[in-house]
Coordinates of C-alpha atoms and ligand atoms in Angstrom, one line a residue:
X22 CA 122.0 25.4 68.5
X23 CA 118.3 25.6 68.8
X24 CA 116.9 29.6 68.1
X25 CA 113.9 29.8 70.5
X26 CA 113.8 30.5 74.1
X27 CA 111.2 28.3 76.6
X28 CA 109.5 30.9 79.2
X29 CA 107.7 28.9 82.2
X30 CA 105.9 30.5 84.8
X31 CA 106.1 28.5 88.0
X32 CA 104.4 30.5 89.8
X33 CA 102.5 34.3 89.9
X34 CA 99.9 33.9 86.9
X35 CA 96.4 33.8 87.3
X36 CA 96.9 34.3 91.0
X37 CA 99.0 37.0 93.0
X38 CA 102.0 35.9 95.1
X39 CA 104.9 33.4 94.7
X40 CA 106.4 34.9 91.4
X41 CA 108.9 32.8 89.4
X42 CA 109.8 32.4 85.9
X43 CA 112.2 30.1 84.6
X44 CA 113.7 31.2 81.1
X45 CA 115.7 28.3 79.2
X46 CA 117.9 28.2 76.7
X47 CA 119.8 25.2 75.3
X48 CA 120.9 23.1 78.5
X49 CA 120.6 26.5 81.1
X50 CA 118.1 27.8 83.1
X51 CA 118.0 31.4 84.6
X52 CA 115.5 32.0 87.0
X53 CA 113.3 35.2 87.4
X54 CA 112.6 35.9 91.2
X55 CA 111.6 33.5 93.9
X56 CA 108.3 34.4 95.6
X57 CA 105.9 33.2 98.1
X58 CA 102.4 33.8 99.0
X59 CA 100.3 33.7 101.9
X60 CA 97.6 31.1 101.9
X61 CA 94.1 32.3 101.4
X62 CA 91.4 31.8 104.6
X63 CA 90.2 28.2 103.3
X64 CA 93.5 26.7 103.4
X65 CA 93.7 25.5 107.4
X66 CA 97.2 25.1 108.8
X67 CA 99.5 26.3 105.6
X68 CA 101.5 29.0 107.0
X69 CA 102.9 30.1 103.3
X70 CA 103.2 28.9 99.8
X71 CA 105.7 28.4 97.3
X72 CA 106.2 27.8 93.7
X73 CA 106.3 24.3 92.1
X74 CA 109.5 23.6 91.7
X75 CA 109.1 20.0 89.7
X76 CA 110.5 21.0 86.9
X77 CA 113.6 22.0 87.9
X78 CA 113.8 19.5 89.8
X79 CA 114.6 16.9 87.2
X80 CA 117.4 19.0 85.9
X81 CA 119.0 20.9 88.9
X82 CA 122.2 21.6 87.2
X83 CA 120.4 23.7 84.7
X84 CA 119.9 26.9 86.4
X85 CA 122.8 29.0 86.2
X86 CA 121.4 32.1 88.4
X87 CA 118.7 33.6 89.9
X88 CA 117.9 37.4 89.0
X89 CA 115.9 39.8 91.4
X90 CA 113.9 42.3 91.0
X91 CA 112.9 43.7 93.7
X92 CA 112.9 43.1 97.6
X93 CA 109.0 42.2 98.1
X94 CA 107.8 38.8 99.8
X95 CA 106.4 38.1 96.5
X96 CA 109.7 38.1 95.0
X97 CA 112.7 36.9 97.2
X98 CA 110.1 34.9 99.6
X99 CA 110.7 31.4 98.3
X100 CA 114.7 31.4 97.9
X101 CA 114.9 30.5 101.8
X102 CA 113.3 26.6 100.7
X103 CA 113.8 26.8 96.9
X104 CA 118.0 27.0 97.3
X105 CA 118.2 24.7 99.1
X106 CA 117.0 22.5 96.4
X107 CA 118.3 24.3 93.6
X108 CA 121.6 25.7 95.0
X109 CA 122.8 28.6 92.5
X110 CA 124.3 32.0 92.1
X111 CA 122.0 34.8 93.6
X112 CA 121.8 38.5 91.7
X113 CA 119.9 41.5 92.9
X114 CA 120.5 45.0 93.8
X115 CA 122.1 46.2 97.1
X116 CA 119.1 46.9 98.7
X117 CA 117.1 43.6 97.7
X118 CA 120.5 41.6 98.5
X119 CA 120.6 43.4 101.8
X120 CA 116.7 42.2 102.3
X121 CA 117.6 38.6 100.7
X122 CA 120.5 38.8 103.5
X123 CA 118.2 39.2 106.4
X124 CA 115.8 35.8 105.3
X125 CA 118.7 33.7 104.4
X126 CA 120.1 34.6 108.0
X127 CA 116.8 33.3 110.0
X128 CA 117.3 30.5 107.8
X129 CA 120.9 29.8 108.0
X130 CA 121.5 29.4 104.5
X131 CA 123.8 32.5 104.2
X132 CA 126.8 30.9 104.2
X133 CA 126.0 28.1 101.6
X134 CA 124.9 30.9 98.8
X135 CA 126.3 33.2 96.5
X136 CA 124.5 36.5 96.5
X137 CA 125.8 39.2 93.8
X138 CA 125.0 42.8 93.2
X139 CA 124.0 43.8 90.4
X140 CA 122.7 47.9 89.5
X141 CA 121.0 49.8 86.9
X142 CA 123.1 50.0 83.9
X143 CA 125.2 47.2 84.4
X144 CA 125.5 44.5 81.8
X145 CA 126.1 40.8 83.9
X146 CA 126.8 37.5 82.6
X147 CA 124.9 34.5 84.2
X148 CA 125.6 31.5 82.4
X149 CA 125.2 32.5 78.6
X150 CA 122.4 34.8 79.5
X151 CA 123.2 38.7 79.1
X152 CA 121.6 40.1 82.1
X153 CA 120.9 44.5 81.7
X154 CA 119.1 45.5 85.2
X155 CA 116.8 48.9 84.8
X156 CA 115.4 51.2 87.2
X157 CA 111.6 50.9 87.6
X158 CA 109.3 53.0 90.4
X159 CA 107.6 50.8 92.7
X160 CA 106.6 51.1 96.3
X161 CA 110.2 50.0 97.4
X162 CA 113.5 51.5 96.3
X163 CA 115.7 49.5 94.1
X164 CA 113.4 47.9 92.2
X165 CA 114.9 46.8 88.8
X166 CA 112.9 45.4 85.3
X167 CA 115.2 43.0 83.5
X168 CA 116.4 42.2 79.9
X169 CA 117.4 38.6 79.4
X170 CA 119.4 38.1 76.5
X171 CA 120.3 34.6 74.9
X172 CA 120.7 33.9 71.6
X173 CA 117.1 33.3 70.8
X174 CA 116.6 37.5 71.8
X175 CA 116.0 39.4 74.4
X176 CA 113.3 38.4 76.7
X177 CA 112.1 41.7 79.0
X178 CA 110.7 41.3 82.4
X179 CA 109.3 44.0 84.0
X180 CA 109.3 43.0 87.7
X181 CA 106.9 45.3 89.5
X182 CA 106.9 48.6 88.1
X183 CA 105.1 52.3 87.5
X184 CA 106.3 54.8 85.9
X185 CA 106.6 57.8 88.9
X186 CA 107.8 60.6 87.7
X187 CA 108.4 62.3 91.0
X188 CA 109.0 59.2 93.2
X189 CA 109.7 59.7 97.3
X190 CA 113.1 58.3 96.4
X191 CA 113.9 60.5 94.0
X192 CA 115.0 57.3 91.8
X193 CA 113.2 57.6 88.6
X194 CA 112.7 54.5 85.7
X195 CA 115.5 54.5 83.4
X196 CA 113.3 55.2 80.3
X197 CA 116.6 55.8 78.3
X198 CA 118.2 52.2 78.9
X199 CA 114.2 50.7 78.2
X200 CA 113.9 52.3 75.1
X201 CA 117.4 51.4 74.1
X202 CA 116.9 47.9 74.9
X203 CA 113.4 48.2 72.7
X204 CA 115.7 49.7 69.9
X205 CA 118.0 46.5 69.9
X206 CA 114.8 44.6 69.4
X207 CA 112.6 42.5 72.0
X208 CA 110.9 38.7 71.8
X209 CA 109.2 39.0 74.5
X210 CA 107.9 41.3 76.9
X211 CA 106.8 39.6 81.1
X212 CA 104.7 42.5 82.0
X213 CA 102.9 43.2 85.4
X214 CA 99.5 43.8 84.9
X215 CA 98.0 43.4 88.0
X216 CA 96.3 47.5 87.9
X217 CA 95.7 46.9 84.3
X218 CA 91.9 47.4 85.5
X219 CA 92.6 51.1 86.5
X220 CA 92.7 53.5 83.9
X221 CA 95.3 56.3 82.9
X222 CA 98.4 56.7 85.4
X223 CA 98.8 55.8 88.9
X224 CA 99.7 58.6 91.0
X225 CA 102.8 59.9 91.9
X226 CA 103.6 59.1 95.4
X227 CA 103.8 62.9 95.8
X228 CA 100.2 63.0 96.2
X229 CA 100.9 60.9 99.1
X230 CA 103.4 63.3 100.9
X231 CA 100.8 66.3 99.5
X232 CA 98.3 64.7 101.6
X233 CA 100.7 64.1 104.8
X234 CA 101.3 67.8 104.3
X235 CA 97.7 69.0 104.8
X236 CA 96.9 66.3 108.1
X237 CA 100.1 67.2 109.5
X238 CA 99.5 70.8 109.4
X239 CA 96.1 70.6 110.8
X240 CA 97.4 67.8 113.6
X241 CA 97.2 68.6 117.6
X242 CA 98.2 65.2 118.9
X243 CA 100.4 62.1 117.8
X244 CA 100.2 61.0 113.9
X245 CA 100.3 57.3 113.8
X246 CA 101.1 56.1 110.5
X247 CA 99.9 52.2 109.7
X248 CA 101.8 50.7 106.1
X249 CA 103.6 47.5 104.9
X250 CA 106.4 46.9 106.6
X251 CA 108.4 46.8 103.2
X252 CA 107.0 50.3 101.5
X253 CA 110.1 52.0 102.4
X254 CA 108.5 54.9 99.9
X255 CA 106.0 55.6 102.8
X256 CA 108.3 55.8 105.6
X257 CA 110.5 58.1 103.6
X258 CA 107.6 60.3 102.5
X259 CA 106.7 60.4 107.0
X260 CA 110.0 61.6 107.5
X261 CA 110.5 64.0 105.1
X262 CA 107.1 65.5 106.4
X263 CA 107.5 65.1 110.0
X264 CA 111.1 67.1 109.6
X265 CA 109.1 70.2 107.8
X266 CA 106.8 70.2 110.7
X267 CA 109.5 69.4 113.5
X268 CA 108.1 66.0 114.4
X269 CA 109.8 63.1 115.7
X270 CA 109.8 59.7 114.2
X271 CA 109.4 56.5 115.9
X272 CA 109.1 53.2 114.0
X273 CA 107.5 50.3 115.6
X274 CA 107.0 46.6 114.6
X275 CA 109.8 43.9 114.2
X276 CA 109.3 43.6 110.6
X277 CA 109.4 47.5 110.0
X278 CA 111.9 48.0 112.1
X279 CA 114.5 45.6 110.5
X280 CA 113.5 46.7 107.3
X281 CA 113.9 50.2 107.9
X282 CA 117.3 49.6 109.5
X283 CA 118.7 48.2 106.5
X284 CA 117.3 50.7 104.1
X285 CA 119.0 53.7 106.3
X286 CA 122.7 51.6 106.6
X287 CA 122.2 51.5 103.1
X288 CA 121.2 55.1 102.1
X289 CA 117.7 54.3 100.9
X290 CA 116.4 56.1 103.2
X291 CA 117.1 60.1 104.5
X292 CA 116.8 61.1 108.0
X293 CA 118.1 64.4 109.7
X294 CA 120.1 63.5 112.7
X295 CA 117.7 63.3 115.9
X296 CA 114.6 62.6 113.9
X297 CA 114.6 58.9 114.0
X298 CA 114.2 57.8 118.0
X299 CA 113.2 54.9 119.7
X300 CA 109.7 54.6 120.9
X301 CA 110.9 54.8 124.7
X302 CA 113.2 57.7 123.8
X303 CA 110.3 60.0 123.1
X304 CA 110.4 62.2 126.1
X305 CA 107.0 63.7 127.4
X306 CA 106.9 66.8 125.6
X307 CA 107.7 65.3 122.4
X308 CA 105.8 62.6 122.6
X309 CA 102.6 64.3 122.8
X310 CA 103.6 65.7 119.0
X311 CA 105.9 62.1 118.1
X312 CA 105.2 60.4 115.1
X313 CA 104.8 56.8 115.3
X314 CA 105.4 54.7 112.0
X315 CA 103.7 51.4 112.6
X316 CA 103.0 48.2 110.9
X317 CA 99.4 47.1 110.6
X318 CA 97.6 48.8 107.3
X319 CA 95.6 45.3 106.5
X320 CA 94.2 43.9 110.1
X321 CA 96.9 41.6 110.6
X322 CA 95.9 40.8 114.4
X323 CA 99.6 40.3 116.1
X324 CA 100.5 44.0 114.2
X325 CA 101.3 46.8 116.3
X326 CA 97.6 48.7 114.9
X327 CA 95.4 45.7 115.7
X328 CA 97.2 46.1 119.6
X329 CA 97.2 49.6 119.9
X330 CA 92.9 49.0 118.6
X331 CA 92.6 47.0 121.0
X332 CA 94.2 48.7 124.1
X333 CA 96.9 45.9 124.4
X334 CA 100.0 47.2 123.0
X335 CA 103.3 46.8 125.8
X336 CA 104.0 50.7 125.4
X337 CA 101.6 52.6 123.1
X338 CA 98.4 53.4 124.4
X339 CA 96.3 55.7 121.9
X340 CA 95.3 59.3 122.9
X341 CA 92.2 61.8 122.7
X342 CA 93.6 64.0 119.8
X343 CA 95.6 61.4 118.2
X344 CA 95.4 61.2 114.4
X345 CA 96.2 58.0 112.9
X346 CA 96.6 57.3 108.8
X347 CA 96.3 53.9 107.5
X348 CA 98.1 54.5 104.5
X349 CA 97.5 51.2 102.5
X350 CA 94.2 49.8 100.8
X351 CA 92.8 46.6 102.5
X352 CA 93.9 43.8 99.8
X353 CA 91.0 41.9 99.0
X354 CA 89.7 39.7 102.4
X355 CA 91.1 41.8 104.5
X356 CA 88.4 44.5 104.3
X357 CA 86.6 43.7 107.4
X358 CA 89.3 43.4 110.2
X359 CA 90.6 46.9 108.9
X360 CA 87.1 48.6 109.0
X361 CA 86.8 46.9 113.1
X362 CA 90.3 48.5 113.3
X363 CA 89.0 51.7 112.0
X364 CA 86.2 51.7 114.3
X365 CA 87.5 51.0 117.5
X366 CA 90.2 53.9 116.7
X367 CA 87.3 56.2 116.3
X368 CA 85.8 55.3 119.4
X369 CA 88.7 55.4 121.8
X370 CA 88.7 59.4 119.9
X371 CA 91.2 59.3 117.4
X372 CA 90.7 61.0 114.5
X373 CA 91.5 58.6 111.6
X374 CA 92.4 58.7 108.3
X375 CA 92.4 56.1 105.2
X376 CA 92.2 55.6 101.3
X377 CA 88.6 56.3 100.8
X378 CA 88.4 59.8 102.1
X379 CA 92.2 60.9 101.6
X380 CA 94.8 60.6 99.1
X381 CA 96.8 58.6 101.8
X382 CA 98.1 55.7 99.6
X383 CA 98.4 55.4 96.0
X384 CA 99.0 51.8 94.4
X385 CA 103.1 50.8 93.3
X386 CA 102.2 49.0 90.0
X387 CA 101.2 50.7 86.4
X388 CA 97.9 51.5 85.5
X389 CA 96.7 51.0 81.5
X390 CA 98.4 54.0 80.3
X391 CA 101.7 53.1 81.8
X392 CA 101.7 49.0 80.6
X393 CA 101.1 51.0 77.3
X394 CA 104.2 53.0 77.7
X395 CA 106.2 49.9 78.8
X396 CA 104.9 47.7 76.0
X397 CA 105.8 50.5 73.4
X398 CA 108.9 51.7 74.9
X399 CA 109.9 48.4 74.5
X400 CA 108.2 47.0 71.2
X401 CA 108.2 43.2 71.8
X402 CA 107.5 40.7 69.0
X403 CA 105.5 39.0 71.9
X404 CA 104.0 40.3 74.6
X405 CA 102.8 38.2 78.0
X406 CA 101.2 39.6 80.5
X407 CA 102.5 38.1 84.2
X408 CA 101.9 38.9 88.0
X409 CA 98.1 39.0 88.1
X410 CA 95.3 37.0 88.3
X411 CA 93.3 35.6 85.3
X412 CA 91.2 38.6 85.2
X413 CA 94.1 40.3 85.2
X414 CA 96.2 38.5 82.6
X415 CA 92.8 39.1 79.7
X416 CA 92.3 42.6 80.4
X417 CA 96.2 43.4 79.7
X418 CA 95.7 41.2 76.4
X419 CA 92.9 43.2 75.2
X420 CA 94.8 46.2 76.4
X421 CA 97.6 45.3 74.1
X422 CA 95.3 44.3 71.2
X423 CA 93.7 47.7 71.6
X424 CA 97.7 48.9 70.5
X425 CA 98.2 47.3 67.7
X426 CA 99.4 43.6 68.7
X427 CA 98.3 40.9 66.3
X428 CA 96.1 39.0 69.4
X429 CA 97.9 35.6 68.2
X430 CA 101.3 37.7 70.0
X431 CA 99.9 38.1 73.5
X432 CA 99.9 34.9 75.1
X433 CA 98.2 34.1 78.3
X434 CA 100.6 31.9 80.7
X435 CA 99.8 29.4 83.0
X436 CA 101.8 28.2 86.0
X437 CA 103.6 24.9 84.7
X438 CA 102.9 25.9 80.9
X439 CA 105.1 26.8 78.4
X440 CA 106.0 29.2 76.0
X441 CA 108.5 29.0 73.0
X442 CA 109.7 32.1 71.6
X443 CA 111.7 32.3 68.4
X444 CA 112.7 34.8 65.9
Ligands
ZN15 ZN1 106.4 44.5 94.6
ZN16 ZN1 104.8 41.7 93.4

């Protein structure tokens, strides 16, 4: 019996996307999440990327299990190519298996897998690691952190995570079970740290609906709503609004339409009866006060914003008197298609709404104050920051330092390198 534990990022440090950590012990593997990114503009004719899976290649037979944490392309993206390589038992919470479901399906790969669900306050065995799921708030329900226990320790990873403590969802992070699991004693802490550049707390995504509140109550026309088609936080927050103000909802967009149908079969999501309606349901009358949930928040040009922008959406022309809220911050590159977007809204005499003159979105990861709370809730021997670019990955460890961790304990990862933690 050897007493440490290897932790290798294969993908998801010092850039953002494709997340994957393989955590060994002995002669097993058990893999954290299965990402993929989308390529940057320089990289001509890649439609995605994945992570490197070399390394587990030369030993297949090691990995025992994948664990989830959440239902992001970032995080179940990859498992559509990587299983078929690395064929092995699938854990993650109903609605991330439900999401994990709908790619395997495109890709026929359902039948050849084993997906299991797994919940906060379970304790699961995959292979010889002791897997405890906990409840974290992020910008999609069911989003869990993860101990890993061998018997080297516990290794914590946080998945994406904030610490709301009035979430849309009501679903709030299971501080109890984090600081019990800190109590038992932690290695290693995996921490996001990718808003480790913001300081204090990110706000509750009650400011969001606060906001919704004051532009729905000063509203004439149609709202139009632009998001991620996978912040089922968002579309919750629209409904709950559009109810108080007796507003229909539409949702529009293949991608946010699948999602949301999942998330409502599966109670993650709250609707009165007669408030959800299909875009060519909306009669007249209610269509000149509908609200239409689209897909769209960053420029992408086949989204249902970028069509309705430029006059050539099938069914949804925009009106005088509309108001339309892009409720997401353009991600770095995409600045300048959103701002066209923006404009040509305002000239066709819409009044619109986004991040830098209203509270419309608020970000789903932790800003300093919370990676403090994780990293003492938890007390690692180790900490490592994870899910952020290198910028990223050095401000968390001086943030860490600045608590009281011995600098030689926080360890900047690399993709491909690794780490050996032992008692
Ligand atoms: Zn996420
Ligand atoms: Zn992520």
């Amino acid at each position: 019996m050897q007493d440490t534990v290897r932790v290798i990022p294969l993908g998801g440090v010092n850039e953002v996307g494709k997340n994957m950590i393989a955590i060994e012990y002995g002669d097993e593997i058990i893999i954290a999440d299965c990402g993929l990114a989308f390529p940057e503009d320089d990289m001509l004719g890649v439609d995605l990327l994945i992570p490197d899976i070399t390394y587990l290649r030369q030993t297949p037979k090691k990995v025992v299990g994948y664990v989830i944490s959440h239902g992001h392309e970032d995080h179940i993206g990859g498992l559509a190519y990587i299983l078929r390589e690395i064929n092995a038992p699938v854990w993650a919470t109903p609605l991330t298996c439900g999401l994990i479901e709908v790619k395997l399906k495109d890709s026929r790969l359902l039948g050849e897998m084993e997906l299991h669900t797994f919940r906060d306050g379970d304790t699961v065995q995959v292979g010889g690691f002791t897997v405890e799921p906990f409840t974290v708030s992020h910008s999609i329900p069911d989003a869990v952190g993860l101990a890993i226990t061998c018997p080297a320790g516990t290794v914590v990873y946080t998945g994406d995570f904030k610490f709301d403590q009035t979430p849309a969802d009501g679903r709030r992070s299971n501080f109890a079970r984090i600081a019990a699991i800190g109590g038992r004693g932690v290695l290693a802490l995996l921490s996001d740290c990718v808003h480790v550049e913001t300081e204090g707390h990110t706000p509750s995504e009650q400011v969001v609906t606060e906001t919704f509140r004051k532009v729905f109550a000063r509203a004439e026309g149609r709202i139009i709503i632009a998001t991620f088609a996978s912040l089922i936080a968002r579309v919750q927050q629209a409904i709950t609004v559009a109810e108080e103000y007796g507003r229909k909802v539409a949702v529009v967009g293949r991608s946010l339409e699948k999602n949301v149908a999942i998330a409502l079969e599966l109670g993650y999501l709250r609707a009165s009866p007669g408030t959800l309606v299909t875009p060519q349901q909306l009669s007249q009358e209610d269509g000149g006060r509908a609200v239409l949930i689209v897909t769209g928040s960053q420029g992408e040009p086949t989204s249902v914003l970028n069509r309705i922008a430029n006059q050539d959406h099938r069914y949804v022309k925009l009106r005088k008197g509309d108001t339309v809220i892009v409720s997401a911050t353009p991600i770095p590159g995409n600045e300048t298609a959103v701002s066209r977007i923006i404009n040509s809204l305002f000239k066709q005499g819409a009044n619109v709404i986004y991040s830098s003159i209203e509270r419309v979105h608020v970000s789903g990861h932790a800003s300093s104050e919370e990676l403090l709370l994780m990293l003492n809730l938890t007390n690692p021997k180790y900490a490592v920051p994870i899910h952020g670019e290198t910028r990223h990955l050095v401000r968390y460890k001086q943030l860490a330092i600045s608590a009281g961790m011995p600098p030689e304990h926080v360890v900047i990862p690399e993709n491909g390198g690794v780490m050996e933690f032992g008692p």
